[in-house]
Coordinates of C-alpha atoms in Angstrom, one line a residue:
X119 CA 96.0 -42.3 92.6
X120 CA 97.5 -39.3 90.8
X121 CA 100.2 -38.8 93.7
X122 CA 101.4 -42.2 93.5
X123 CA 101.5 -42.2 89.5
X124 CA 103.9 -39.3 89.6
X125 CA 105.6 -40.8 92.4
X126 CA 106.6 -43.8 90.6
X127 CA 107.7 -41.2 87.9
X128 CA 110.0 -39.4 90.0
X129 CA 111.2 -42.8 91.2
X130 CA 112.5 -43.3 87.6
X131 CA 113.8 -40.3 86.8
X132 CA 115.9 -40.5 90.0
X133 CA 117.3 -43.8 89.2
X134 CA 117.9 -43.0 85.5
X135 CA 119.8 -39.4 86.4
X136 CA 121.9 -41.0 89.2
X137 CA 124.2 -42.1 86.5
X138 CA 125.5 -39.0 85.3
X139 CA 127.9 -38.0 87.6
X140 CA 127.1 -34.4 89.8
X141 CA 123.9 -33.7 88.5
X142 CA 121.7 -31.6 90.8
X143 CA 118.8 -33.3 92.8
X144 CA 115.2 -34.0 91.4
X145 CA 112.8 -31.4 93.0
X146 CA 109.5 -32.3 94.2
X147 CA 107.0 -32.3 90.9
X148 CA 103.7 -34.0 92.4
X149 CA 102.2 -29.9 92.3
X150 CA 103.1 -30.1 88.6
X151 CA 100.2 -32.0 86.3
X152 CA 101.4 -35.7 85.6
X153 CA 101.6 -35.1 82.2
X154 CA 104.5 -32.3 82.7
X155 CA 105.8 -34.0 85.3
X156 CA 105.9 -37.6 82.9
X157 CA 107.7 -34.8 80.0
X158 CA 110.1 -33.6 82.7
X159 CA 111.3 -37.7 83.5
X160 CA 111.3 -38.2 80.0
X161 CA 113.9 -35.5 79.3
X162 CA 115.8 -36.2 82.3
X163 CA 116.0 -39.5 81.2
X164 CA 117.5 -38.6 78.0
X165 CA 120.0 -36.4 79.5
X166 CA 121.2 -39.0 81.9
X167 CA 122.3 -41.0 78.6
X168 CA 123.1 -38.0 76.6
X169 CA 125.8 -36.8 79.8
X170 CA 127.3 -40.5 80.1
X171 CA 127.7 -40.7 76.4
X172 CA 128.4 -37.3 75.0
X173 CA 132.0 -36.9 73.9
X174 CA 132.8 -33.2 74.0
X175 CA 132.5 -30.7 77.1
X176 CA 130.5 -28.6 74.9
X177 CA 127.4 -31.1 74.4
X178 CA 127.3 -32.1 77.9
X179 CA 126.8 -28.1 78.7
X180 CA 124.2 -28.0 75.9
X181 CA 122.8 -30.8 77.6
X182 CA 122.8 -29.4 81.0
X183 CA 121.6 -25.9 79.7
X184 CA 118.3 -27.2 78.0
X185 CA 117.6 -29.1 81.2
X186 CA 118.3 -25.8 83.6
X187 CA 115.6 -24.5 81.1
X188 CA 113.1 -27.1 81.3
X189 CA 113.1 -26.7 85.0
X190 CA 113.2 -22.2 85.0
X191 CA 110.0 -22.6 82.7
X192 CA 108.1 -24.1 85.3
X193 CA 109.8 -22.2 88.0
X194 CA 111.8 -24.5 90.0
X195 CA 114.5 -21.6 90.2
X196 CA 116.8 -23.2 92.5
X197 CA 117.5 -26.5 90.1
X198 CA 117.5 -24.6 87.3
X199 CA 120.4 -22.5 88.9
X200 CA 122.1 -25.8 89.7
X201 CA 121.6 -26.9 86.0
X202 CA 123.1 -23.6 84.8
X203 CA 126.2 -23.9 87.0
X204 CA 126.8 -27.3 85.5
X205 CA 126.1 -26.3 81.8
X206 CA 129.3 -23.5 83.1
X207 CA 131.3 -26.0 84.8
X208 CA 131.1 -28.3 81.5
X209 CA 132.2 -25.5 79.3
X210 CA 133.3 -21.8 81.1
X211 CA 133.3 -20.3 77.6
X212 CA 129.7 -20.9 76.6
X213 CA 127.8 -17.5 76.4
X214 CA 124.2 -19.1 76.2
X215 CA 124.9 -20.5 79.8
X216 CA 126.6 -17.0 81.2
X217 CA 123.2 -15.7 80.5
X218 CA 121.2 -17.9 82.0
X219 CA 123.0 -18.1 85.1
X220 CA 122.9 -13.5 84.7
X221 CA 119.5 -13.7 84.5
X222 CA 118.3 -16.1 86.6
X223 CA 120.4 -13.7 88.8
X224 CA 118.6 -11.0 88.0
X225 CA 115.5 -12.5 88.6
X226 CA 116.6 -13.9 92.1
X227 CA 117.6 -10.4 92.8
X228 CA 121.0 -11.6 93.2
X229 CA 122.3 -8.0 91.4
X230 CA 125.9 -7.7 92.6
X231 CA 126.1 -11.5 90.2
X232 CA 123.9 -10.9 87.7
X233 CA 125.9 -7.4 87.0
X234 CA 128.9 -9.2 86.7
X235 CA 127.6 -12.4 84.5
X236 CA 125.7 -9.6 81.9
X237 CA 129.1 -8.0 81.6
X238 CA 130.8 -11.9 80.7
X239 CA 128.5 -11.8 78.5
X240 CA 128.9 -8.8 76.7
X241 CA 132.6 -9.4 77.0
X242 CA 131.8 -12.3 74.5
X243 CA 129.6 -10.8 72.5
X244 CA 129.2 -7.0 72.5
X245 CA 126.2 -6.9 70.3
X246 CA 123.9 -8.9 72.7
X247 CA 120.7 -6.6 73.1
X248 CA 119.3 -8.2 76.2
X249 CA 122.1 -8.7 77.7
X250 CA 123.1 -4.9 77.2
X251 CA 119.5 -3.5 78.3
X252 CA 119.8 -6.1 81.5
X253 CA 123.0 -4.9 82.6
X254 CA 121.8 -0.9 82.0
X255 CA 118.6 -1.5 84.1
X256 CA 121.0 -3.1 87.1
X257 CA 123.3 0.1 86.4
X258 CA 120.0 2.0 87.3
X259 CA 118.5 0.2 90.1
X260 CA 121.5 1.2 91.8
X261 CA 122.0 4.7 91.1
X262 CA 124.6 4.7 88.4
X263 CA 122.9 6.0 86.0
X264 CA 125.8 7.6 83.8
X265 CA 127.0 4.1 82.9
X266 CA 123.5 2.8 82.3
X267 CA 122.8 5.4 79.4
X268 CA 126.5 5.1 77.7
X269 CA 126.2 1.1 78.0
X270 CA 122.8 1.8 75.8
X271 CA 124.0 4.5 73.8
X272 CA 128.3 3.0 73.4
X273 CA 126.0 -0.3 72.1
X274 CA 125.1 -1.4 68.4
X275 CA 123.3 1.2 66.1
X276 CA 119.8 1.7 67.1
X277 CA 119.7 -0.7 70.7
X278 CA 118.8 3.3 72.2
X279 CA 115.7 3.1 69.7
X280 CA 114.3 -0.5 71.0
X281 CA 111.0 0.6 72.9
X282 CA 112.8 -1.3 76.1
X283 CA 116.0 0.6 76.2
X284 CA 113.9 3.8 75.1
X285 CA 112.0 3.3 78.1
X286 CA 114.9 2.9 80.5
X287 CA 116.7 6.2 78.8
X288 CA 113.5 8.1 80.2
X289 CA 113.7 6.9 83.8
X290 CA 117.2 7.6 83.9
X291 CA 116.6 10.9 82.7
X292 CA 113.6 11.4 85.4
X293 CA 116.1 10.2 88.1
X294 CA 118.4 13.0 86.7
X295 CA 115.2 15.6 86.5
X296 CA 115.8 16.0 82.7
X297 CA 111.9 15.9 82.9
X298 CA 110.8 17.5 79.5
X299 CA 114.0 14.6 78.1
X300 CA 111.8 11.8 80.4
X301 CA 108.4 12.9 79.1
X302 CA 109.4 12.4 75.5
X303 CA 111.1 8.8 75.9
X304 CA 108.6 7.7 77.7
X305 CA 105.2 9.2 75.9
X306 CA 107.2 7.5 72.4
X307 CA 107.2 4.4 74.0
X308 CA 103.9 4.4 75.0
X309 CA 102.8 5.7 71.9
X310 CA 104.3 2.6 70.3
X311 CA 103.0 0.1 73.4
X312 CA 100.3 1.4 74.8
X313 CA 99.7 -1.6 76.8
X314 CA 103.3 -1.2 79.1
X315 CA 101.1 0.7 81.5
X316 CA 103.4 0.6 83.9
X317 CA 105.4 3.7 82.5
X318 CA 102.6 5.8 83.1
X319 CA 104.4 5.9 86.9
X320 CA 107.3 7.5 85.7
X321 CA 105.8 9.8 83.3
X322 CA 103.6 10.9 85.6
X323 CA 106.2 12.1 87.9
X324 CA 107.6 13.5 85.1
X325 CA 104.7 15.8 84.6
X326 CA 104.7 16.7 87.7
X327 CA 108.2 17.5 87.8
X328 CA 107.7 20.1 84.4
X329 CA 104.3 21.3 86.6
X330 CA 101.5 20.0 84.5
X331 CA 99.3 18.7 87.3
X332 CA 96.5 17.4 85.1
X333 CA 98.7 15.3 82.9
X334 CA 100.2 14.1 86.2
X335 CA 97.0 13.6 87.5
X336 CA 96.4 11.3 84.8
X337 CA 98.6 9.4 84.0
X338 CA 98.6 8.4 87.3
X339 CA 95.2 7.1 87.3
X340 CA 96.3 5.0 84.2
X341 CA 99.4 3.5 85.6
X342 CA 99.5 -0.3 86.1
X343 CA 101.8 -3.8 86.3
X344 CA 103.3 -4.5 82.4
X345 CA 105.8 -3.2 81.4
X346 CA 107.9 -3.4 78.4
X347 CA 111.0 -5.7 78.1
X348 CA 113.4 -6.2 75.4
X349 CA 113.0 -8.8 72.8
X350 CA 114.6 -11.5 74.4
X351 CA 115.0 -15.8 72.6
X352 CA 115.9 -16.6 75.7
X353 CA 112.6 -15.6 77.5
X354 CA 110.4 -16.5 74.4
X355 CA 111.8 -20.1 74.5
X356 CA 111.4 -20.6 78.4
X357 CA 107.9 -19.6 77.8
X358 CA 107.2 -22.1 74.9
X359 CA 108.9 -24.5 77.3
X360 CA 105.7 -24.9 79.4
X361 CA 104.3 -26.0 76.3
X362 CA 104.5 -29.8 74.9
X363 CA 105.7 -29.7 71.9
X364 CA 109.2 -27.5 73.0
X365 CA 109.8 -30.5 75.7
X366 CA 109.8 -33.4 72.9
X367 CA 111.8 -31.4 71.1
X368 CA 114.4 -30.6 73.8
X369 CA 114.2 -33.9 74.4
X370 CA 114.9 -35.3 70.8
X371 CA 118.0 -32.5 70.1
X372 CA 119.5 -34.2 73.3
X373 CA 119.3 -37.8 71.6
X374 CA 120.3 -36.0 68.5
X375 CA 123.7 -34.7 70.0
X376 CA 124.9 -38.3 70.7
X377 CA 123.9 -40.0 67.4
X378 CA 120.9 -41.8 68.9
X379 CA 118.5 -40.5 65.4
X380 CA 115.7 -43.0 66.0
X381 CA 114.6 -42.0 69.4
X382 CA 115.1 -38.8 68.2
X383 CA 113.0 -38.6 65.4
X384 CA 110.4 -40.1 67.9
X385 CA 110.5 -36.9 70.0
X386 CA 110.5 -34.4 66.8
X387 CA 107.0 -36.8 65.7
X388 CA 105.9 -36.6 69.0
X389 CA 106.5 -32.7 68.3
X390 CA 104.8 -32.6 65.6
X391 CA 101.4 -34.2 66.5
X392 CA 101.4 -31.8 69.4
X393 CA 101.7 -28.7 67.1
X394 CA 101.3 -29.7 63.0
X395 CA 102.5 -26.5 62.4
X396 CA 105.2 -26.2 64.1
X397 CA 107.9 -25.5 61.8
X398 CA 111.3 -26.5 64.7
X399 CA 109.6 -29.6 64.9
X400 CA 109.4 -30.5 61.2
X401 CA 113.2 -28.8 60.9
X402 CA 114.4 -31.1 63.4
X403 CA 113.0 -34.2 62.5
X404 CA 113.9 -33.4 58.9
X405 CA 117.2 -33.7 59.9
X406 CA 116.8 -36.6 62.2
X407 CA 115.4 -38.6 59.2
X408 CA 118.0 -37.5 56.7
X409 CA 120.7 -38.7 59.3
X410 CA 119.0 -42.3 59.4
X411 CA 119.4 -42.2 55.7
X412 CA 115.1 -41.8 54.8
X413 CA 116.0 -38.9 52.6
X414 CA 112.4 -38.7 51.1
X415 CA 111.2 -38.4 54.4
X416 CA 113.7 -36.0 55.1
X417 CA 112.7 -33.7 52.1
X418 CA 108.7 -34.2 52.6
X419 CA 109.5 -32.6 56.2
X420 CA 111.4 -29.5 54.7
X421 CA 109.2 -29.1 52.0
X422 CA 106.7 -28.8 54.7
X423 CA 108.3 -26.2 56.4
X424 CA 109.0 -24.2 53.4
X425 CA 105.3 -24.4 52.3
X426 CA 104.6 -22.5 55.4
X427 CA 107.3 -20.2 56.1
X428 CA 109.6 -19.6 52.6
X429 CA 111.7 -17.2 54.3
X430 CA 113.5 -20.0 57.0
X431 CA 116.8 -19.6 55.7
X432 CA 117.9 -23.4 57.4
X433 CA 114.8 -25.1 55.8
X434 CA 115.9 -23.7 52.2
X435 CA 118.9 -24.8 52.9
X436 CA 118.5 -28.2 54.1
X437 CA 115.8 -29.4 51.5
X438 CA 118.1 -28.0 48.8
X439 CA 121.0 -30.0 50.0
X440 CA 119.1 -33.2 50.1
X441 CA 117.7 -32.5 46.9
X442 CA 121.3 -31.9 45.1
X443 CA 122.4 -35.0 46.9
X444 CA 119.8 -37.1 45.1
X445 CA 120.9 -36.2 42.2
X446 CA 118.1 -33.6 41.6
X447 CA 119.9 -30.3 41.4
X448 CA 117.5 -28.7 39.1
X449 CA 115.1 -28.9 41.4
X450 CA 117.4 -28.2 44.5
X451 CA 118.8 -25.1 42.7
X452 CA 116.0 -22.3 43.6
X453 CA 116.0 -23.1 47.4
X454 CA 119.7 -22.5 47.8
X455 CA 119.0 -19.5 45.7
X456 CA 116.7 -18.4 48.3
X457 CA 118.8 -19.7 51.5
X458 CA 121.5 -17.6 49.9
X459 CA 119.1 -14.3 49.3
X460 CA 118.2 -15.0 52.8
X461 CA 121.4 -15.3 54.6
X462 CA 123.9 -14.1 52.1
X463 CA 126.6 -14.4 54.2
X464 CA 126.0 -18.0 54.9
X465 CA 129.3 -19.8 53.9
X466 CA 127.6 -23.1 54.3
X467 CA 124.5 -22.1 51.5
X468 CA 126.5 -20.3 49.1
X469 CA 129.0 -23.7 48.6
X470 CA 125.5 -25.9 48.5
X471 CA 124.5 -23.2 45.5
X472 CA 128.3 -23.7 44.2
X473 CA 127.7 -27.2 44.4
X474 CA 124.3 -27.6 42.7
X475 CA 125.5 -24.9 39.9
X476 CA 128.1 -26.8 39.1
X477 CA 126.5 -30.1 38.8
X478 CA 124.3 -28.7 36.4
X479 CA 127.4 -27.6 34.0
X480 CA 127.4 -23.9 34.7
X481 CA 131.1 -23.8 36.1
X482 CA 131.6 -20.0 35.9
X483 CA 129.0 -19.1 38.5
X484 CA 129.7 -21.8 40.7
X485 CA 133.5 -20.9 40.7
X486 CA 132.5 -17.2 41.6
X487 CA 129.7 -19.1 44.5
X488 CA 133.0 -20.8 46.2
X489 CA 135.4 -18.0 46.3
X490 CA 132.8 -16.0 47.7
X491 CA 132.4 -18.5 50.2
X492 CA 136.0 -18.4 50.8
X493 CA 135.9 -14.9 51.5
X494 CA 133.4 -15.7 53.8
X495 CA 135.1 -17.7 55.8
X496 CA 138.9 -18.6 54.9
X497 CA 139.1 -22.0 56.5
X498 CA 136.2 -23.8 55.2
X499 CA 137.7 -26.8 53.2
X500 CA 134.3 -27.2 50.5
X501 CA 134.6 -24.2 48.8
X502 CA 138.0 -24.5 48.4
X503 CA 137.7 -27.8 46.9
X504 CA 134.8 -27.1 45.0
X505 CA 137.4 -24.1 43.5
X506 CA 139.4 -26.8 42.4
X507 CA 137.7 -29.1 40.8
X508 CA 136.5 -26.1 38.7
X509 CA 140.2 -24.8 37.8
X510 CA 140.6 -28.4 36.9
X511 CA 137.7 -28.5 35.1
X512 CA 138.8 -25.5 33.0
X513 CA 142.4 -26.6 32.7
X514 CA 143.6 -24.4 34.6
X515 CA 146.3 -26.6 36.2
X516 CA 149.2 -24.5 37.7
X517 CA 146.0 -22.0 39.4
X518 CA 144.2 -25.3 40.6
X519 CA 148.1 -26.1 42.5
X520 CA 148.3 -23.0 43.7
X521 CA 144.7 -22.6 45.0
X522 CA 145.4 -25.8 47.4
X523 CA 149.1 -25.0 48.7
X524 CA 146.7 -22.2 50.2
X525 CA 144.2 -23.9 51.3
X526 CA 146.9 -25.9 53.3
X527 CA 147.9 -22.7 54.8
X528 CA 144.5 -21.6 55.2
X529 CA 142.5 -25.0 56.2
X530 CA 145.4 -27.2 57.0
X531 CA 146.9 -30.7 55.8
X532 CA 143.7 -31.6 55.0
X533 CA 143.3 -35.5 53.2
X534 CA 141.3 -34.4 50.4
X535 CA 143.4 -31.2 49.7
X536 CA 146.8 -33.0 50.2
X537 CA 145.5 -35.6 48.0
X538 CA 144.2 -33.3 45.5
X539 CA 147.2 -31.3 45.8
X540 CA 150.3 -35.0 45.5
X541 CA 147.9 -35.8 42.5
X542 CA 148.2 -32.2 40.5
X543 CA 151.8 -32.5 41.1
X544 CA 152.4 -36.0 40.3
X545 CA 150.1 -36.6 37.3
X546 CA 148.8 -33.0 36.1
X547 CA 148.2 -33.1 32.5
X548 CA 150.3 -29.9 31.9
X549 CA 153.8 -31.0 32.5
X550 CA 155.0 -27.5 33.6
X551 CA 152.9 -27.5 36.4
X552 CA 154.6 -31.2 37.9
X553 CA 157.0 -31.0 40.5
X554 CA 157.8 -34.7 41.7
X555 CA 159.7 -34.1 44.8
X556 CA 156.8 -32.1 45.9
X557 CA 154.0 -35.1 44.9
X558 CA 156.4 -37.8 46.9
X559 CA 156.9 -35.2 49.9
X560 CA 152.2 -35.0 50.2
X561 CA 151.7 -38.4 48.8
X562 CA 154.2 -40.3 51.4
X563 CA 152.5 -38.4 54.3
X564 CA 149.0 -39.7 53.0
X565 CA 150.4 -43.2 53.0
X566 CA 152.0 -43.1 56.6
X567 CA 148.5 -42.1 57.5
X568 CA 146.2 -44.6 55.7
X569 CA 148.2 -46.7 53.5
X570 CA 145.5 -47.7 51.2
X571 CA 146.0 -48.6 47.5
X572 CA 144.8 -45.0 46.5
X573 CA 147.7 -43.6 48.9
X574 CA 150.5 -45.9 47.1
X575 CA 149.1 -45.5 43.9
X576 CA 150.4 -41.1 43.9
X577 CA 153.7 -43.0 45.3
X578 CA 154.8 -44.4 42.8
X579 CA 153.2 -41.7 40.3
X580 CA 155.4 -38.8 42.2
X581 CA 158.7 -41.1 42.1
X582 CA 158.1 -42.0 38.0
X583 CA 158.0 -38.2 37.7
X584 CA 161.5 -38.0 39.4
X585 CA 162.4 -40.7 37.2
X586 CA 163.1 -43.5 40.2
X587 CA 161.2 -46.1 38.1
X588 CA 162.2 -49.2 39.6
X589 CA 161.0 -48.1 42.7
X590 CA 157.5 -46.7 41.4
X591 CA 157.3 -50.9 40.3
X592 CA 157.9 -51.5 43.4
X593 CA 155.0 -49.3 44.5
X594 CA 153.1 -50.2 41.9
X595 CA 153.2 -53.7 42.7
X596 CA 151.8 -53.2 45.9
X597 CA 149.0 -51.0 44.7
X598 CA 147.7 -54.6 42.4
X599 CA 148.6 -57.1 45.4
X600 CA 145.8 -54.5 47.6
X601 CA 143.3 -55.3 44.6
X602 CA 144.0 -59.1 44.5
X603 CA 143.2 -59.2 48.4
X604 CA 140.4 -57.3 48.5
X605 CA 139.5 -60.0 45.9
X606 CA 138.9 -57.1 43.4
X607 CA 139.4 -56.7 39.5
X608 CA 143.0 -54.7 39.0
X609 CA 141.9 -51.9 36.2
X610 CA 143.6 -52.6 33.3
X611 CA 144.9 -48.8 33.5
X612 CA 147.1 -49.7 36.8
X613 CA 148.7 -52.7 35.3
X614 CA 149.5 -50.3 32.5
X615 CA 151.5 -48.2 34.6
X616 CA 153.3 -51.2 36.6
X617 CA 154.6 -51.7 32.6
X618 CA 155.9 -48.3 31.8
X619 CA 157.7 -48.3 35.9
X620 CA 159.3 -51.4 34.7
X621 CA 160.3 -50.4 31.2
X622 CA 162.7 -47.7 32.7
X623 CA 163.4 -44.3 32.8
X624 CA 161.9 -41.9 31.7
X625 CA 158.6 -43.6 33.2
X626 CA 156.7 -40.8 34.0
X627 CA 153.1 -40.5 33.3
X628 CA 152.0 -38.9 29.7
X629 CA 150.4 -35.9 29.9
X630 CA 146.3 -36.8 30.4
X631 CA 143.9 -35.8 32.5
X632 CA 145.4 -37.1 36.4
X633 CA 144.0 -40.3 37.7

């Protein structure tokens, strides 16, 4: 009965994957226990509609990798490979798959490939530990073993001091008969591990090799199978894989990507009531629920997360986010305090702490908050608005200008900073700061873009300030007939203006606070 249950399971995900174009084949699962093999169906059933509707190369690789994943975990090597390849064919410059495919490699014993993937990778991204500590112990297998130690040592400060690349100094130096140099290495590592029994091989040889017989002798008797391997997220989450709660949530990240939130949420709960305590399950459906607009639920979910674990950077972040976007910034302010004492080069939660501060009136430390954010990272338009709206709010007109002409540089012809920008120049309440040829060059490229009433409004406000009043009527005119079709009241304000146009030169606005 059990063999045709998961037969009928296979059955569907066969027909559901055969819509996504090239996907590898579904392996034979009946070994597997019918409740992995329904959780494997389920998220190849998600991928098939997360590949046919994803819209960038990027999530289809994502998509592709977590899948490869699903499949290494519970060791069906040969479609995970095949899942790999088309997480690299989707997107060649993704790192996270280059790895995988590397150390799958490794593992196949495919070393010439894995040697050259591991050194893709580190090509990337210099600072990859594993990576690194893979490619040395390949370097060493085949008798290279100058270039394993100086790809250790040429590495990040302190990589030679991890227990796994410690390890892999002393066999090298045994292999080069620096025994007393192997003896040390290795009795520190074991010192630290004294589980990775396995080294007491090497160090044993080592003994031998300095003429200590004894300690040969016993290490010898002591050596055994583990050994010690870097620390390595890639390995931890292959290994949680084979659990239930990592495949609803693969599974719901995958809806995620292509804006399906309900069925997504429905994997993160699913998540959830697998392991209560998980805290990427309650991160995940936090967010799921705060894109379907259930903030509350949103926030009990983080607030969850950060009653068990306050120092998740993301989860400060998040619930203090949703908290200053519901108006409650006093309370949102001491977890983007703490996101930001967590990961104090986080852009993103320094310009959520900018945000909040300044909500809550204090302008000076929010406008210090957003230009450190911009030192952070120059092309992040938030901060740089947030900047802004603070120079404004200080009166600090001709600064405010110049802050967005660089942000245009910086960011680009943004809406909001080009708006921002055509509304300074046209209608800034310090009249030395106005320059109307400027205002009618931004606001007439807004207009060609959208022409909504907003758009025409700066029009005709950047030609009154070069005194080409009849023409800002004109403008103005159309800005009232967009509130008359959209059936809406015209504020008494814009009328007002349509009068001074039409009165003549000089017609430009008086010096108050820009509309």
């Amino acid at each position: 009965m059990r063999l045709a249950v998961v037969a009928a399971i296979l059955a569907l995900a066969a027909n559901t994957v055969a819509g996504a174009s090239n996907v590898p084949p579904t392996p034979d699962l009946t070994t597997l226990e019918l409740a992995v093999a329904r959780q494997i169906s389920d998220a190849l059933a998600e991928a098939n509609l997360t590949l046919d509707r994803a819209t960038t190369a990027r999530d289809r690789s994502a998509t592709c990798l977590e899948i490869g994943q699903l499949f290494d975990a519970y060791d069906f090597v040969e479609t995970a490979a095949s899942w790999y390849q088309l997480a690299h064919d989707h997107d060649p410059e993704s790192l996270p798959a280059t790895y995988a495919l590397a150390h799958l490699a490794q593992r196949r014993g495919e070393l010439q490939d894995s040697e050259a993937l591991f050194r893709l990778v580190l090509a990337g991204q210099p600072n990859h530990t594993p990576a690194r500590i893979h490619l040395a112990e390949l370097l060493y297998e085949s008798g290279h073993y100058d270039e394993a130690e100086s790809t250790l040592q040429a590495a990040t400060p302190g990589l030679a001091t991890e227990p796994s690349a410690r390890a892999l100094l002393g066999q090298i130096a045994l292999a080069r008969g620096e025994n007393r140099v192997a003896v040390d290495r290795l009795e520190s590592v074991l010192a630290e591990i004294p589980a990775a029994n396995r080294l007491h091989y090497p160090l044993a040889l080592a003994y031998r090799g300095l003429g200590d017989l004894e300690a040969a002798r016993r290490h010898l008797e002591l050596r055994g199978a583990v050994g010690v391997r870097p620390a390595d997220p890639w390995v931890d989450e292959l290994e949680s894989l084979r659990g239930g709660e990592r495949v609803h949530i693969l599974a719901g990240r995958m809806a995620f990507r292509v804006a399906r939130y309900a069925e997504a949420a429905q994997h993160f709960e699913a998540a959830t009531v697998a392991n209560p305590k998980s805290t990427p399950a309650r991160i995940n459906l936090g967010a799921a629920f705060a894109a379907l607009g259930r903030t509350a639920d949103a926030i009990a979910q983080f607030s969850t997360v950060v009653a068990q674990d306050p120092s998740l950077a993301t989860a400060q972040y998040n619930l203090g986010r949703l908290l200053v976007d519901s108006g409650a910034a006093a309370d949102a302010l001491p977890h983007l305090e703490q996101a930001v004492a967590l990961a104090p080069k986080d852009h993103e939660a320094l310009t959520a702490l900018a945000d909040t501060e300044r909500a809550l009136g204090h302008r000076d430390r929010a406008l210090d908050y957003y230009r450190t954010a911009i030192a952070l990272s120059a092309t992040a338009e938030r901060p740089r608005l947030g900047e802004t709206n603070i120079l404004v709010g200080l009166g600090l007109y001709a600064e405010a200008a110049s802050a967005l002409e660089e942000a245009i540089t910086a960011v680009g012809a943004t809406r909001d900073i080009v708006f921002g920008l055509a509304r300074l120049y046209a209608a800034s309440p310090s009249l030395d700061v106005r320059n109307g040829k400027r205002a009618l060059e931004l606001a007439s490229t807004l207009f060609d873009h959208d022409q909504t009433a907003g758009h025409a409004t700066l029009v005709a406000q950047a030609l009154a300030e070069q005194g080409r009043c009849a023409e800002a009527a004109t403008w103005q005119r159309r800005v009232i007939a967009a509130h008359e079709a959209a059936s809406e009241t015209t504020p008494d304000s814009v009328r007002g203006d349509l009068a001074r146009y039409q009165g003549g030169p000089p017609c430009r606005l008086a010096p108050t606070a820009p509309r």
